[in-house]
Coordinates of C-alpha atoms and ligand atoms in Angstrom, one line a residue:
X1 CA 107.6 103.5 105.3
X2 CA 109.0 99.9 105.8
X3 CA 111.3 97.1 104.5
X4 CA 110.2 93.5 102.5
X5 CA 112.5 91.1 101.0
X6 CA 111.5 87.5 99.5
X7 CA 113.9 85.4 98.0
X8 CA 113.2 81.9 96.7
X9 CA 114.9 79.6 94.3
X10 CA 118.3 77.1 94.1
X11 CA 120.0 79.0 97.1
X12 CA 119.3 77.5 100.4
X13 CA 120.0 79.9 102.8
X14 CA 117.6 82.2 102.0
X15 CA 116.3 82.9 105.7
X16 CA 119.8 84.6 106.2
X17 CA 119.7 86.1 103.0
X18 CA 117.4 88.4 103.6
X19 CA 118.1 89.2 106.8
X20 CA 122.0 90.0 105.8
X21 CA 119.9 91.9 102.7
X22 CA 117.7 93.8 104.9
X23 CA 120.1 95.7 106.6
X24 CA 120.2 97.7 103.3
X25 CA 116.9 99.0 103.7
X26 CA 117.2 99.3 107.5
X27 CA 117.2 103.2 106.4
X28 CA 113.2 102.3 105.2
X29 CA 112.0 101.4 109.0
X30 CA 114.2 100.3 112.3
X31 CA 111.1 99.9 114.6
X32 CA 111.3 96.3 114.5
X33 CA 112.5 92.8 111.7
X34 CA 111.3 89.7 111.6
X35 CA 111.8 87.1 109.0
X36 CA 110.0 84.0 108.5
X37 CA 111.9 80.6 106.6
X38 CA 110.1 78.1 105.0
X39 CA 112.0 75.2 106.4
X40 CA 110.7 71.8 104.4
X41 CA 107.3 71.8 105.7
X42 CA 107.1 75.0 108.4
X43 CA 107.4 78.0 108.8
X44 CA 110.5 78.7 111.1
X45 CA 109.7 82.8 112.2
X46 CA 111.5 85.7 114.5
X47 CA 110.6 89.1 115.5
X48 CA 111.8 91.7 117.7
X49 CA 112.4 95.2 118.6
X50 CA 114.7 97.2 117.3
X51 CA 117.2 97.3 114.6
X52 CA 118.1 94.6 112.3
X53 CA 121.7 95.3 112.0
X54 CA 121.6 94.4 115.5
X55 CA 120.2 90.7 114.5
X56 CA 123.1 87.9 114.0
X57 CA 121.8 86.0 110.3
X58 CA 123.7 83.0 111.1
X59 CA 121.4 82.2 113.6
X60 CA 119.2 81.4 109.9
X61 CA 121.2 78.8 108.6
X62 CA 118.9 76.6 108.2
X63 CA 118.9 75.3 104.8
X64 CA 115.9 77.2 103.0
X65 CA 114.9 78.0 99.6
X66 CA 112.1 80.8 100.3
X67 CA 111.9 83.2 103.4
X68 CA 110.3 86.9 103.7
X69 CA 112.3 89.2 106.2
X70 CA 111.0 92.4 107.4
X71 CA 111.5 95.9 108.9
X72 CA 109.2 98.4 109.7
X73 CA 108.3 101.8 110.3
X74 CA 105.0 102.0 112.6
X75 CA 102.1 102.7 111.7
X76 CA 98.8 101.2 112.9
X77 CA 99.6 99.7 116.6
X78 CA 103.4 100.2 119.1
X79 CA 106.5 99.0 118.0
X80 CA 105.8 95.9 120.2
X81 CA 107.3 92.3 119.3
X82 CA 104.0 91.5 119.0
X83 CA 103.1 94.5 116.3
X84 CA 105.9 93.3 113.5
X85 CA 105.7 91.8 110.9
X86 CA 105.2 88.9 109.7
X87 CA 102.0 88.0 110.7
X88 CA 100.9 83.9 110.2
X89 CA 97.4 82.9 110.0
X90 CA 95.7 81.0 112.4
X91 CA 96.6 77.5 111.3
X92 CA 100.3 78.8 111.5
X93 CA 100.6 78.3 107.6
X94 CA 100.9 81.6 105.7
X95 CA 103.2 84.1 106.5
X96 CA 103.3 87.7 105.0
X97 CA 104.7 91.0 105.0
X98 CA 103.1 94.2 104.3
X99 CA 104.1 97.3 103.2
X100 CA 101.1 100.4 103.8
X101 CA 98.0 100.8 105.0
X102 CA 95.4 98.9 104.8
X103 CA 92.6 101.5 105.8
X104 CA 89.5 99.0 105.3
X105 CA 91.5 97.1 107.6
X106 CA 89.4 97.1 110.7
X107 CA 85.7 96.2 108.9
X108 CA 87.6 93.3 107.2
X109 CA 88.4 92.3 111.3
X110 CA 85.9 92.4 112.1
X111 CA 84.5 90.3 109.2
X112 CA 86.6 87.7 110.1
X113 CA 86.0 88.3 114.0
X114 CA 82.9 86.3 113.6
X115 CA 84.0 83.7 111.0
X116 CA 86.0 82.3 114.2
X117 CA 90.1 84.1 113.5
X118 CA 92.3 84.8 116.2
X119 CA 94.4 88.2 115.8
X120 CA 98.0 88.0 117.8
X121 CA 98.6 92.1 117.0
X122 CA 97.3 95.6 116.8
X123 CA 99.2 95.9 113.4
X124 CA 95.8 96.3 109.7
X125 CA 98.2 93.7 108.6
X126 CA 97.9 91.1 110.7
X127 CA 93.9 90.6 108.3
X128 CA 95.6 89.9 105.2
X129 CA 97.1 86.2 106.5
X130 CA 94.0 85.4 107.4
X131 CA 91.8 86.8 104.6
X132 CA 94.2 84.2 102.8
X133 CA 93.9 82.1 104.7
X134 CA 90.0 82.5 104.2
X135 CA 89.8 81.9 100.6
X136 CA 91.9 79.6 100.6
X137 CA 88.4 77.5 101.7
X138 CA 86.8 78.7 97.3
X139 CA 90.3 77.4 96.8
X140 CA 93.6 74.7 96.6
X141 CA 96.0 77.5 94.6
X142 CA 97.0 80.0 97.5
X143 CA 98.0 82.7 94.4
X144 CA 94.5 82.8 93.7
X145 CA 94.1 83.1 96.7
X146 CA 96.4 86.2 97.7
X147 CA 94.4 88.2 94.6
X148 CA 90.9 87.1 96.1
X149 CA 92.0 88.8 99.6
X150 CA 94.4 91.9 97.6
X151 CA 90.4 92.7 95.3
X152 CA 89.4 93.0 98.8
X153 CA 91.9 95.6 100.3
X154 CA 91.0 99.9 100.3
X155 CA 94.3 101.6 100.2
X156 CA 97.9 101.6 99.6
X157 CA 100.9 97.5 100.1
X158 CA 103.1 96.5 99.6
X159 CA 102.9 92.8 100.2
X160 CA 105.0 89.5 100.7
X161 CA 103.5 85.7 101.6
X162 CA 103.9 82.6 101.0
X163 CA 102.2 78.7 102.6
X164 CA 103.5 75.8 103.2
X165 CA 102.7 74.1 101.3
X166 CA 103.6 76.2 98.2
X167 CA 107.7 76.5 96.6
X168 CA 106.3 80.0 95.3
X169 CA 106.2 83.6 97.0
X170 CA 103.3 85.9 95.1
X171 CA 104.3 89.4 95.7
X172 CA 100.9 92.3 95.4
X173 CA 101.4 95.6 95.0
X174 CA 99.5 99.0 95.3
X175 CA 100.6 101.6 95.9
X176 CA 103.6 101.5 98.4
X177 CA 107.4 100.0 96.1
X178 CA 108.4 96.2 94.9
X179 CA 111.5 95.6 92.7
X180 CA 111.8 92.2 91.2
X181 CA 115.9 91.4 90.5
X182 CA 116.9 87.9 89.2
X183 CA 116.6 85.2 86.9
X184 CA 115.5 81.7 86.3
X185 CA 119.5 81.0 87.0
X186 CA 120.0 82.6 90.1
X187 CA 116.4 82.4 91.9
X188 CA 114.5 85.6 92.0
X189 CA 114.3 88.0 95.2
X190 CA 111.4 90.5 95.6
X191 CA 112.2 93.2 97.6
X192 CA 110.8 97.4 98.4
X193 CA 114.1 98.8 97.1
X194 CA 116.9 98.0 95.1
X195 CA 119.9 98.0 97.7
X196 CA 118.3 94.3 99.1
X197 CA 119.9 92.2 96.8
X198 CA 122.6 95.0 94.7
X199 CA 125.3 92.0 96.2
X200 CA 123.1 89.0 94.2
X201 CA 122.1 90.5 91.2
X202 CA 121.9 93.3 89.2
X203 CA 118.7 92.1 86.5
X204 CA 115.2 93.5 87.9
X205 CA 111.7 93.8 86.9
X206 CA 109.5 96.4 87.9
X207 CA 106.2 95.8 89.4
X208 CA 103.8 98.4 88.4
X209 CA 100.6 99.8 91.0
X210 CA 97.5 96.3 91.1
X211 CA 99.9 94.2 90.3
X212 CA 101.3 89.8 91.4
X213 CA 104.2 88.2 90.6
X214 CA 104.4 84.1 90.9
X215 CA 106.9 82.6 91.8
X216 CA 109.3 79.6 92.4
X217 CA 112.3 80.5 91.2
X218 CA 112.5 79.2 88.2
X219 CA 109.4 80.5 86.6
X220 CA 108.2 84.0 87.0
X221 CA 104.4 85.2 86.2
X222 CA 103.2 89.3 86.4
X223 CA 99.7 88.9 86.0
X224 CA 96.9 92.1 87.3
X225 CA 95.4 91.6 90.2
X226 CA 91.9 92.2 89.6
X227 CA 91.8 90.6 86.1
X228 CA 94.5 87.9 86.6
X229 CA 95.1 88.2 83.2
X230 CA 99.4 87.7 82.8
X231 CA 101.3 91.8 82.3
X232 CA 104.8 90.7 80.5
X233 CA 107.7 92.2 82.1
X234 CA 111.7 93.8 80.3
X235 CA 114.6 92.6 82.6
X236 CA 116.3 96.2 83.3
X237 CA 120.5 96.2 84.2
X238 CA 121.3 98.8 87.1
X239 CA 124.1 100.8 86.6
X240 CA 124.7 101.6 90.2
X241 CA 127.0 100.7 92.2
X242 CA 127.5 99.3 95.3
X243 CA 129.8 101.9 96.8
X244 CA 127.1 105.3 95.6
X245 CA 124.6 102.4 97.5
X246 CA 127.6 102.2 100.2
X247 CA 128.2 104.8 103.0
X248 CA 131.6 105.1 101.7
X249 CA 134.6 106.7 103.7
X250 CA 131.6 108.8 105.8
X251 CA 130.9 108.1 109.0
X252 CA 127.2 108.5 108.1
X253 CA 125.3 108.8 104.5
X254 CA 124.1 112.5 104.8
X255 CA 127.3 113.7 105.6
X256 CA 127.9 111.1 102.4
X257 CA 125.6 113.0 100.1
X258 CA 125.8 116.1 101.5
X259 CA 129.9 116.4 100.5
X260 CA 128.6 114.0 97.0
X261 CA 127.0 118.2 96.1
X262 CA 130.3 118.6 94.7
X263 CA 129.2 116.8 92.4
X264 CA 126.1 116.2 91.8
X265 CA 124.6 119.2 91.4
X266 CA 127.0 119.0 87.5
X267 CA 124.4 115.4 86.7
X268 CA 121.9 117.0 87.6
X269 CA 123.0 120.7 85.1
X270 CA 123.2 118.5 82.0
X271 CA 119.9 117.8 80.6
X272 CA 119.0 116.8 77.5
X273 CA 118.7 120.3 75.9
X274 CA 115.5 119.5 74.0
X275 CA 113.4 117.6 77.2
X276 CA 114.3 121.2 79.2
X277 CA 113.2 123.2 76.5
X278 CA 109.5 121.3 75.8
X279 CA 108.7 121.0 79.1
X280 CA 109.0 124.8 79.6
X281 CA 106.9 124.9 76.5
X282 CA 104.9 123.0 78.1
X283 CA 104.8 125.7 81.7
X284 CA 103.9 129.0 78.4
X285 CA 101.6 127.3 77.4
X286 CA 99.1 125.9 80.7
X287 CA 96.1 127.2 82.0
X288 CA 98.1 127.1 85.6
X289 CA 101.1 125.5 87.1
X290 CA 101.2 124.5 89.9
X291 CA 104.0 122.5 91.6
X292 CA 103.8 120.2 94.4
X293 CA 106.0 118.4 96.9
X294 CA 106.6 117.6 100.3
X295 CA 109.2 118.8 103.1
X296 CA 111.6 119.0 101.3
X297 CA 111.3 118.6 97.7
X298 CA 108.1 121.6 98.7
X299 CA 110.7 124.1 99.6
X300 CA 112.0 122.8 96.0
X301 CA 108.8 123.8 94.7
X302 CA 108.6 127.6 97.0
X303 CA 112.4 128.8 95.8
X304 CA 110.7 127.0 92.7
X305 CA 108.1 129.8 92.8
X306 CA 110.2 132.9 92.7
X307 CA 112.4 131.4 90.3
X308 CA 110.4 132.1 87.6
X309 CA 109.3 135.4 88.7
X310 CA 112.3 136.8 88.9
X311 CA 114.4 134.8 86.1
X312 CA 110.9 134.1 83.9
X313 CA 108.4 136.5 85.2
X314 CA 106.2 133.6 84.5
X315 CA 103.1 133.1 88.1
X316 CA 103.1 129.7 88.9
X317 CA 102.0 127.8 92.4
X318 CA 103.3 126.3 95.1
X319 CA 101.5 124.0 97.4
X320 CA 102.0 120.9 100.0
X321 CA 101.4 118.2 97.5
X322 CA 99.2 117.0 101.8
X323 CA 96.6 120.1 100.4
X324 CA 96.7 119.6 96.8
X325 CA 93.0 117.8 97.0
X326 CA 90.6 121.3 97.2
X327 CA 93.2 122.1 93.7
X328 CA 90.2 119.4 91.9
X329 CA 87.3 122.9 92.3
X330 CA 89.6 124.8 89.1
X331 CA 91.7 122.0 87.3
X332 CA 91.2 121.4 84.1
X333 CA 93.2 119.9 81.5
X334 CA 95.0 122.4 80.8
X335 CA 96.5 122.6 84.1
X336 CA 100.2 121.5 84.7
X337 CA 100.9 119.5 87.3
X338 CA 104.8 119.5 88.2
X339 CA 105.6 117.5 91.0
X340 CA 108.8 116.4 92.8
X341 CA 110.4 113.8 94.9
X342 CA 113.2 112.4 95.3
X343 CA 112.0 108.9 96.4
X344 CA 109.5 108.9 94.1
X345 CA 107.5 107.1 96.5
X346 CA 105.9 110.2 98.6
X347 CA 102.1 108.6 99.0
X348 CA 101.0 112.1 99.0
X349 CA 102.4 113.1 95.9
X350 CA 101.4 110.4 94.1
X351 CA 97.9 111.8 95.7
X352 CA 97.7 114.5 94.5
X353 CA 98.8 112.9 90.4
X354 CA 95.7 111.2 91.2
X355 CA 93.1 114.2 91.4
X356 CA 94.9 116.3 89.0
X357 CA 95.1 112.3 86.3
X358 CA 90.7 113.1 87.1
X359 CA 90.7 116.3 86.0
X360 CA 92.6 115.7 82.7
X361 CA 95.9 117.9 83.1
X362 CA 99.4 117.3 82.6
X363 CA 102.1 116.0 85.6
X364 CA 105.7 116.3 85.1
X365 CA 107.9 114.7 87.8
X366 CA 110.8 116.1 87.9
X367 CA 112.6 113.0 90.5
X368 CA 115.2 111.5 91.5
X369 CA 114.6 107.0 92.2
X370 CA 113.9 105.9 88.0
X371 CA 111.5 103.4 87.6
X372 CA 109.5 105.1 90.9
X373 CA 106.1 104.5 91.1
X374 CA 106.3 108.9 90.0
X375 CA 108.8 108.4 87.3
X376 CA 106.9 105.6 85.4
X377 CA 102.9 107.6 86.4
X378 CA 103.7 110.7 85.7
X379 CA 102.9 111.6 81.3
X380 CA 106.9 113.4 82.0
X381 CA 109.6 112.7 83.3
X382 CA 113.0 114.3 84.7
X383 CA 115.7 113.0 86.8
X384 CA 117.9 114.5 89.2
X385 CA 120.8 112.0 88.8
X386 CA 121.7 112.6 93.0
X387 CA 122.8 108.8 92.9
X388 CA 120.6 106.8 95.5
X389 CA 120.2 109.2 98.9
X390 CA 119.6 107.0 101.5
X391 CA 120.4 109.2 104.4
X392 CA 116.3 110.1 105.8
X393 CA 117.6 114.1 105.7
X394 CA 117.3 115.3 101.8
X395 CA 120.5 117.7 101.0
X396 CA 122.2 116.5 97.9
X397 CA 118.4 115.4 96.4
X398 CA 116.7 118.8 97.3
X399 CA 120.2 121.2 95.2
X400 CA 119.0 119.3 92.2
X401 CA 115.7 119.9 92.3
X402 CA 116.4 123.4 93.0
X403 CA 119.4 123.1 89.6
X404 CA 117.1 121.7 87.4
X405 CA 113.8 125.0 88.0
X406 CA 116.8 126.9 87.8
X407 CA 117.4 125.8 84.4
X408 CA 113.5 125.6 83.6
X409 CA 112.7 129.3 85.4
X410 CA 116.3 130.2 82.1
X411 CA 115.2 128.5 79.7
X412 CA 111.4 129.5 80.0
X413 CA 113.2 133.0 79.2
X414 CA 115.0 131.9 76.6
X415 CA 118.5 131.6 78.0
X416 CA 118.8 128.3 78.8
X417 CA 122.5 128.3 77.5
X418 CA 123.0 131.2 80.6
X419 CA 121.5 129.1 82.8
X420 CA 123.2 126.6 82.6
X421 CA 126.1 128.9 83.6
X422 CA 125.2 129.6 86.0
X423 CA 124.5 126.7 87.3
X424 CA 128.3 125.0 86.5
X425 CA 129.6 127.9 88.2
X426 CA 127.5 127.3 91.1
X427 CA 128.3 123.8 91.3
X428 CA 132.1 124.9 91.3
X429 CA 132.2 127.2 94.1
X430 CA 130.3 124.1 96.1
X431 CA 133.1 122.6 95.0
X432 CA 135.3 124.6 96.4
X433 CA 132.7 125.7 98.8
X434 CA 133.6 122.2 101.0
X435 CA 136.8 122.3 102.4
X436 CA 138.6 120.8 105.3
X437 CA 138.5 124.3 107.0
X438 CA 134.9 124.4 106.1
X439 CA 134.0 121.9 107.6
X440 CA 136.1 122.5 111.3
X441 CA 134.6 126.4 111.8
X442 CA 130.7 125.2 111.4
X443 CA 131.2 122.5 113.6
X444 CA 133.0 124.7 115.9
X445 CA 129.8 126.9 115.8
X446 CA 128.0 123.6 116.1
X447 CA 130.0 123.0 119.1
X448 CA 129.1 126.3 120.8
X449 CA 124.8 126.2 120.2
X450 CA 124.8 122.7 120.6
X451 CA 122.9 122.5 123.8
X452 CA 119.7 124.8 122.6
X453 CA 116.9 124.6 122.7
X454 CA 115.4 126.8 120.0
X455 CA 117.1 128.5 117.1
X456 CA 115.4 130.4 114.2
X457 CA 116.1 130.5 110.5
X458 CA 115.1 134.2 108.2
X459 CA 115.4 134.7 105.3
X460 CA 113.5 136.6 102.4
X461 CA 113.0 135.6 98.8
X462 CA 113.4 133.3 97.3
X463 CA 115.9 132.7 101.1
X464 CA 112.4 132.5 102.6
X465 CA 112.4 128.6 100.7
X466 CA 115.8 127.6 102.7
X467 CA 115.2 129.0 106.1
X468 CA 112.1 127.2 106.2
X469 CA 113.7 124.4 104.8
X470 CA 116.8 124.9 107.3
X471 CA 114.4 124.2 110.2
X472 CA 113.7 120.8 108.5
X473 CA 117.0 119.2 108.4
X474 CA 117.7 121.2 112.2
X475 CA 114.4 119.6 113.7
X476 CA 114.8 116.2 112.2
X477 CA 118.4 115.2 113.0
X478 CA 119.1 117.0 115.8
X479 CA 115.6 117.5 117.6
X480 CA 116.3 121.0 118.3
X481 CA 113.3 123.2 118.4
X482 CA 114.0 125.7 115.0
X483 CA 111.9 127.0 112.9
X484 CA 112.3 128.9 109.8
X485 CA 110.3 132.9 108.8
X486 CA 109.9 135.1 105.4
X487 CA 112.9 137.9 107.9
X488 CA 109.6 141.2 107.1
X489 CA 106.7 138.6 109.7
X490 CA 109.0 139.2 112.6
X491 CA 107.3 142.1 113.7
X492 CA 104.3 140.2 112.9
X493 CA 105.1 138.0 116.1
X494 CA 107.7 136.0 116.2
X495 CA 110.2 138.3 117.3
X496 CA 108.4 137.4 120.1
X497 CA 110.8 134.7 121.0
X498 CA 113.9 136.1 120.7
X499 CA 116.0 136.5 124.1
X500 CA 119.8 136.8 125.1
X501 CA 121.6 134.9 123.5
X502 CA 119.3 133.1 121.4
X503 CA 120.4 131.0 118.4
X504 CA 119.3 133.2 115.0
X505 CA 120.2 132.8 110.5
X506 CA 120.6 135.5 108.0
X507 CA 120.5 133.7 104.9
X508 CA 121.4 136.8 102.8
X509 CA 122.1 136.7 98.9
X510 CA 123.3 140.0 96.8
X511 CA 120.5 141.2 95.5
X512 CA 117.2 143.4 95.8
X513 CA 116.5 142.5 98.7
X514 CA 119.8 141.8 100.8
X515 CA 118.7 145.6 103.2
X516 CA 115.3 144.2 103.7
X517 CA 117.0 141.1 104.9
X518 CA 119.8 143.0 106.5
X519 CA 117.1 145.7 108.5
X520 CA 115.4 142.7 109.7
X521 CA 118.0 141.2 111.0
X522 CA 119.1 144.3 113.4
X523 CA 116.0 143.6 114.9
X524 CA 116.8 140.2 115.9
X525 CA 119.5 141.7 117.3
X526 CA 118.9 144.5 118.9
X527 CA 116.9 142.0 121.6
X528 CA 119.4 140.3 122.0
X529 CA 119.9 137.1 119.5
X530 CA 123.5 135.7 118.6
X531 CA 122.8 136.2 115.3
X532 CA 125.2 133.7 112.8
X533 CA 124.7 135.3 108.7
X534 CA 124.7 133.3 105.7
X535 CA 126.2 135.2 103.2
X536 CA 128.7 136.0 100.0
X537 CA 129.7 139.3 102.3
X538 CA 130.7 140.3 106.6
X539 CA 128.0 142.7 107.7
X540 CA 128.7 144.2 111.3
X541 CA 125.1 142.6 112.5
X542 CA 126.8 139.5 112.1
X543 CA 128.4 137.9 115.7
X544 CA 129.6 134.6 113.5
X545 CA 129.8 134.7 109.8
X546 CA 130.1 131.7 107.1
X547 CA 130.7 132.6 103.8
X548 CA 129.3 131.7 101.2
X549 CA 129.7 132.2 97.3
X550 CA 127.4 135.0 95.7
X551 CA 124.5 132.8 93.3
X552 CA 123.1 134.8 92.0
X553 CA 119.4 133.4 91.6
X554 CA 121.7 130.3 92.7
X555 CA 122.3 131.6 96.2
X556 CA 119.7 129.0 97.3
X557 CA 121.6 126.4 96.4
X558 CA 125.3 127.8 98.4
X559 CA 123.2 129.2 100.7
X560 CA 121.6 125.7 102.5
X561 CA 124.4 123.4 102.1
X562 CA 126.1 125.2 106.0
X563 CA 122.8 124.8 106.8
X564 CA 122.6 121.0 106.2
X565 CA 126.6 120.7 107.5
X566 CA 125.7 122.1 110.6
X567 CA 122.8 120.0 111.5
X568 CA 124.5 117.4 110.2
X569 CA 127.4 118.3 113.4
X570 CA 124.4 119.6 115.9
X571 CA 123.2 115.7 115.6
X572 CA 126.1 114.4 116.3
X573 CA 127.1 116.7 119.1
X574 CA 123.7 116.2 120.4
X575 CA 124.6 112.1 120.2
X576 CA 121.9 111.1 117.4
X577 CA 121.9 109.2 114.0
X578 CA 122.0 111.2 112.1
X579 CA 120.6 109.0 109.2
X580 CA 117.9 107.2 111.3
X581 CA 116.4 109.9 113.0
X582 CA 113.5 108.6 115.1
X583 CA 109.4 109.1 114.3
X584 CA 111.5 110.0 110.6
X585 CA 111.8 107.4 107.5
X586 CA 113.4 107.9 104.6
X587 CA 110.0 107.8 102.4
X588 CA 107.0 108.7 103.4
X589 CA 104.4 105.5 101.6
X590 CA 101.8 106.0 104.1
X591 CA 98.8 109.7 103.9
Ligands
AGP1 C1 113.3 116.3 104.6 O1 114.9 116.2 104.8 C2 111.7 114.9 104.8 N1 112.9 113.3 105.2 C3 111.0 115.2 104.2 O2 111.3 116.7 104.7 C4 111.0 114.8 102.4 O3 111.9 115.3 101.7 C5 109.4 114.4 102.2 O4 108.7 113.5 103.5 C6 109.8 113.6 100.7 O5 110.2 112.7 100.2 P1 110.4 113.3 98.5 O6 111.4 114.1 98.3 O7 111.1 111.3 98.6 O8 109.1 113.0 98.1

């Protein structure tokens, strides 16, 4: 996933503006950066490996009113200066930045090389400016050339293009997000995410899949890529404050977002009750309900299998989005797909939605990012209202997603108010738990185990998905090898891994499986493990106890929070940047 940003309009600091704006999108990708400024009838292009936050934008002070910029998360081609965007046509008149994957790029590259085009990089992206250059041999209209080129692509793309002989900025998207900001007065900003231009405008228009937009900074035209037909758009005012999108008093977004769970769970619970009842009815009437998500969002779905079973006696199935493909064999128009995604742009989830829709199944989305592709393409959406989640490690989105699932499960059992009360009480308990002393205790524990190479987490029932989620959190920010298991599975293999002093975390509640998970924990202890218990009560088997409130069906929401904090401190102590972990991106918009 990459960050892309372009501007065209009356301002003359477009080069500096797009660099500064892109720094707000660094969480989308930070292998390399690049900018192309149209100055007169020339393009000044600069690019390099490294983080865009290190770039001094004052070096781009030339008078320029049309510019595009990019931060890369490498997919095709290594992290090198040559592979950084923008990419140019042979004659140097066209510059392009791109997010996504052109899946038929190899075939197109061969076709273009046979026509004499010379390529400089290993990327799929570089075929775009060369194909536009080829299309300009049959039309003198730049936007038409871009359209014709896009109609040759297979795969996902969000792209910006400029030409030395045209004062227009052209953008097109299929599968990767692009949002248009601004008005004819301010000029127009086009980016893969809103924080890029929040300092300049709050007026946005969403580009949908299969659409392109052409603007000279005063006029703007949205059209269908395939047909060229105009697609009128309405302007929407963004209500986020800049502070919400920034770190505030915290050193890292991850810590800020963990702490925001004091309020975000309550916000997730405050849903329109009519809507919740409608969704519960949809699940009741469906011939099979499938919960689909990736990574952390997938763990919210795994936990929801237990919520629906225990609270409502309802059978639902979780499937990782990337594994959903073969489900089409039994999906029907009466099946219900519930997709969960923080960013609302995850390619594997979009793919699963397409499969479900091809069978006539209904799709409900539980998302955080309003206006995201998943939000707009679902038949029905619920927003968790967690506010912008910028750290790559998802924290407040997870607890918000689980809160919404618990609410729906209670509605299914005709006990919606009981569910709301439980969740609001849980939110209040979490608020009390997240105090400085608790943080210090966990920081000390991180100090103690920071040099360990392996760490295991066990859980049972709805704490089993949290054991899996704990592993993701610890892996992705501290790079410690962490694995989560169902407690009962230990004796079938993983217990062979336990040595003297191996740190093992046991996630425990106060429920019908507490005795079982405690006996699994004793098995670990008997092999020499250093046992960290996350539980409402202390037990002798614990070497270290991280106390959590008793949460009933919401126990997973409270149990995962000390692990989020532990993962954060492990990362910081090991000298890692918890907000931008290696090899990962905030939203995986490629399959
Ligand atoms: C979670 O910490 C990871 N960053 C990752 O597993 C993430 O949850 C996954 O990529 C799904 O993202 P989404 O919620 O935006 O769809």
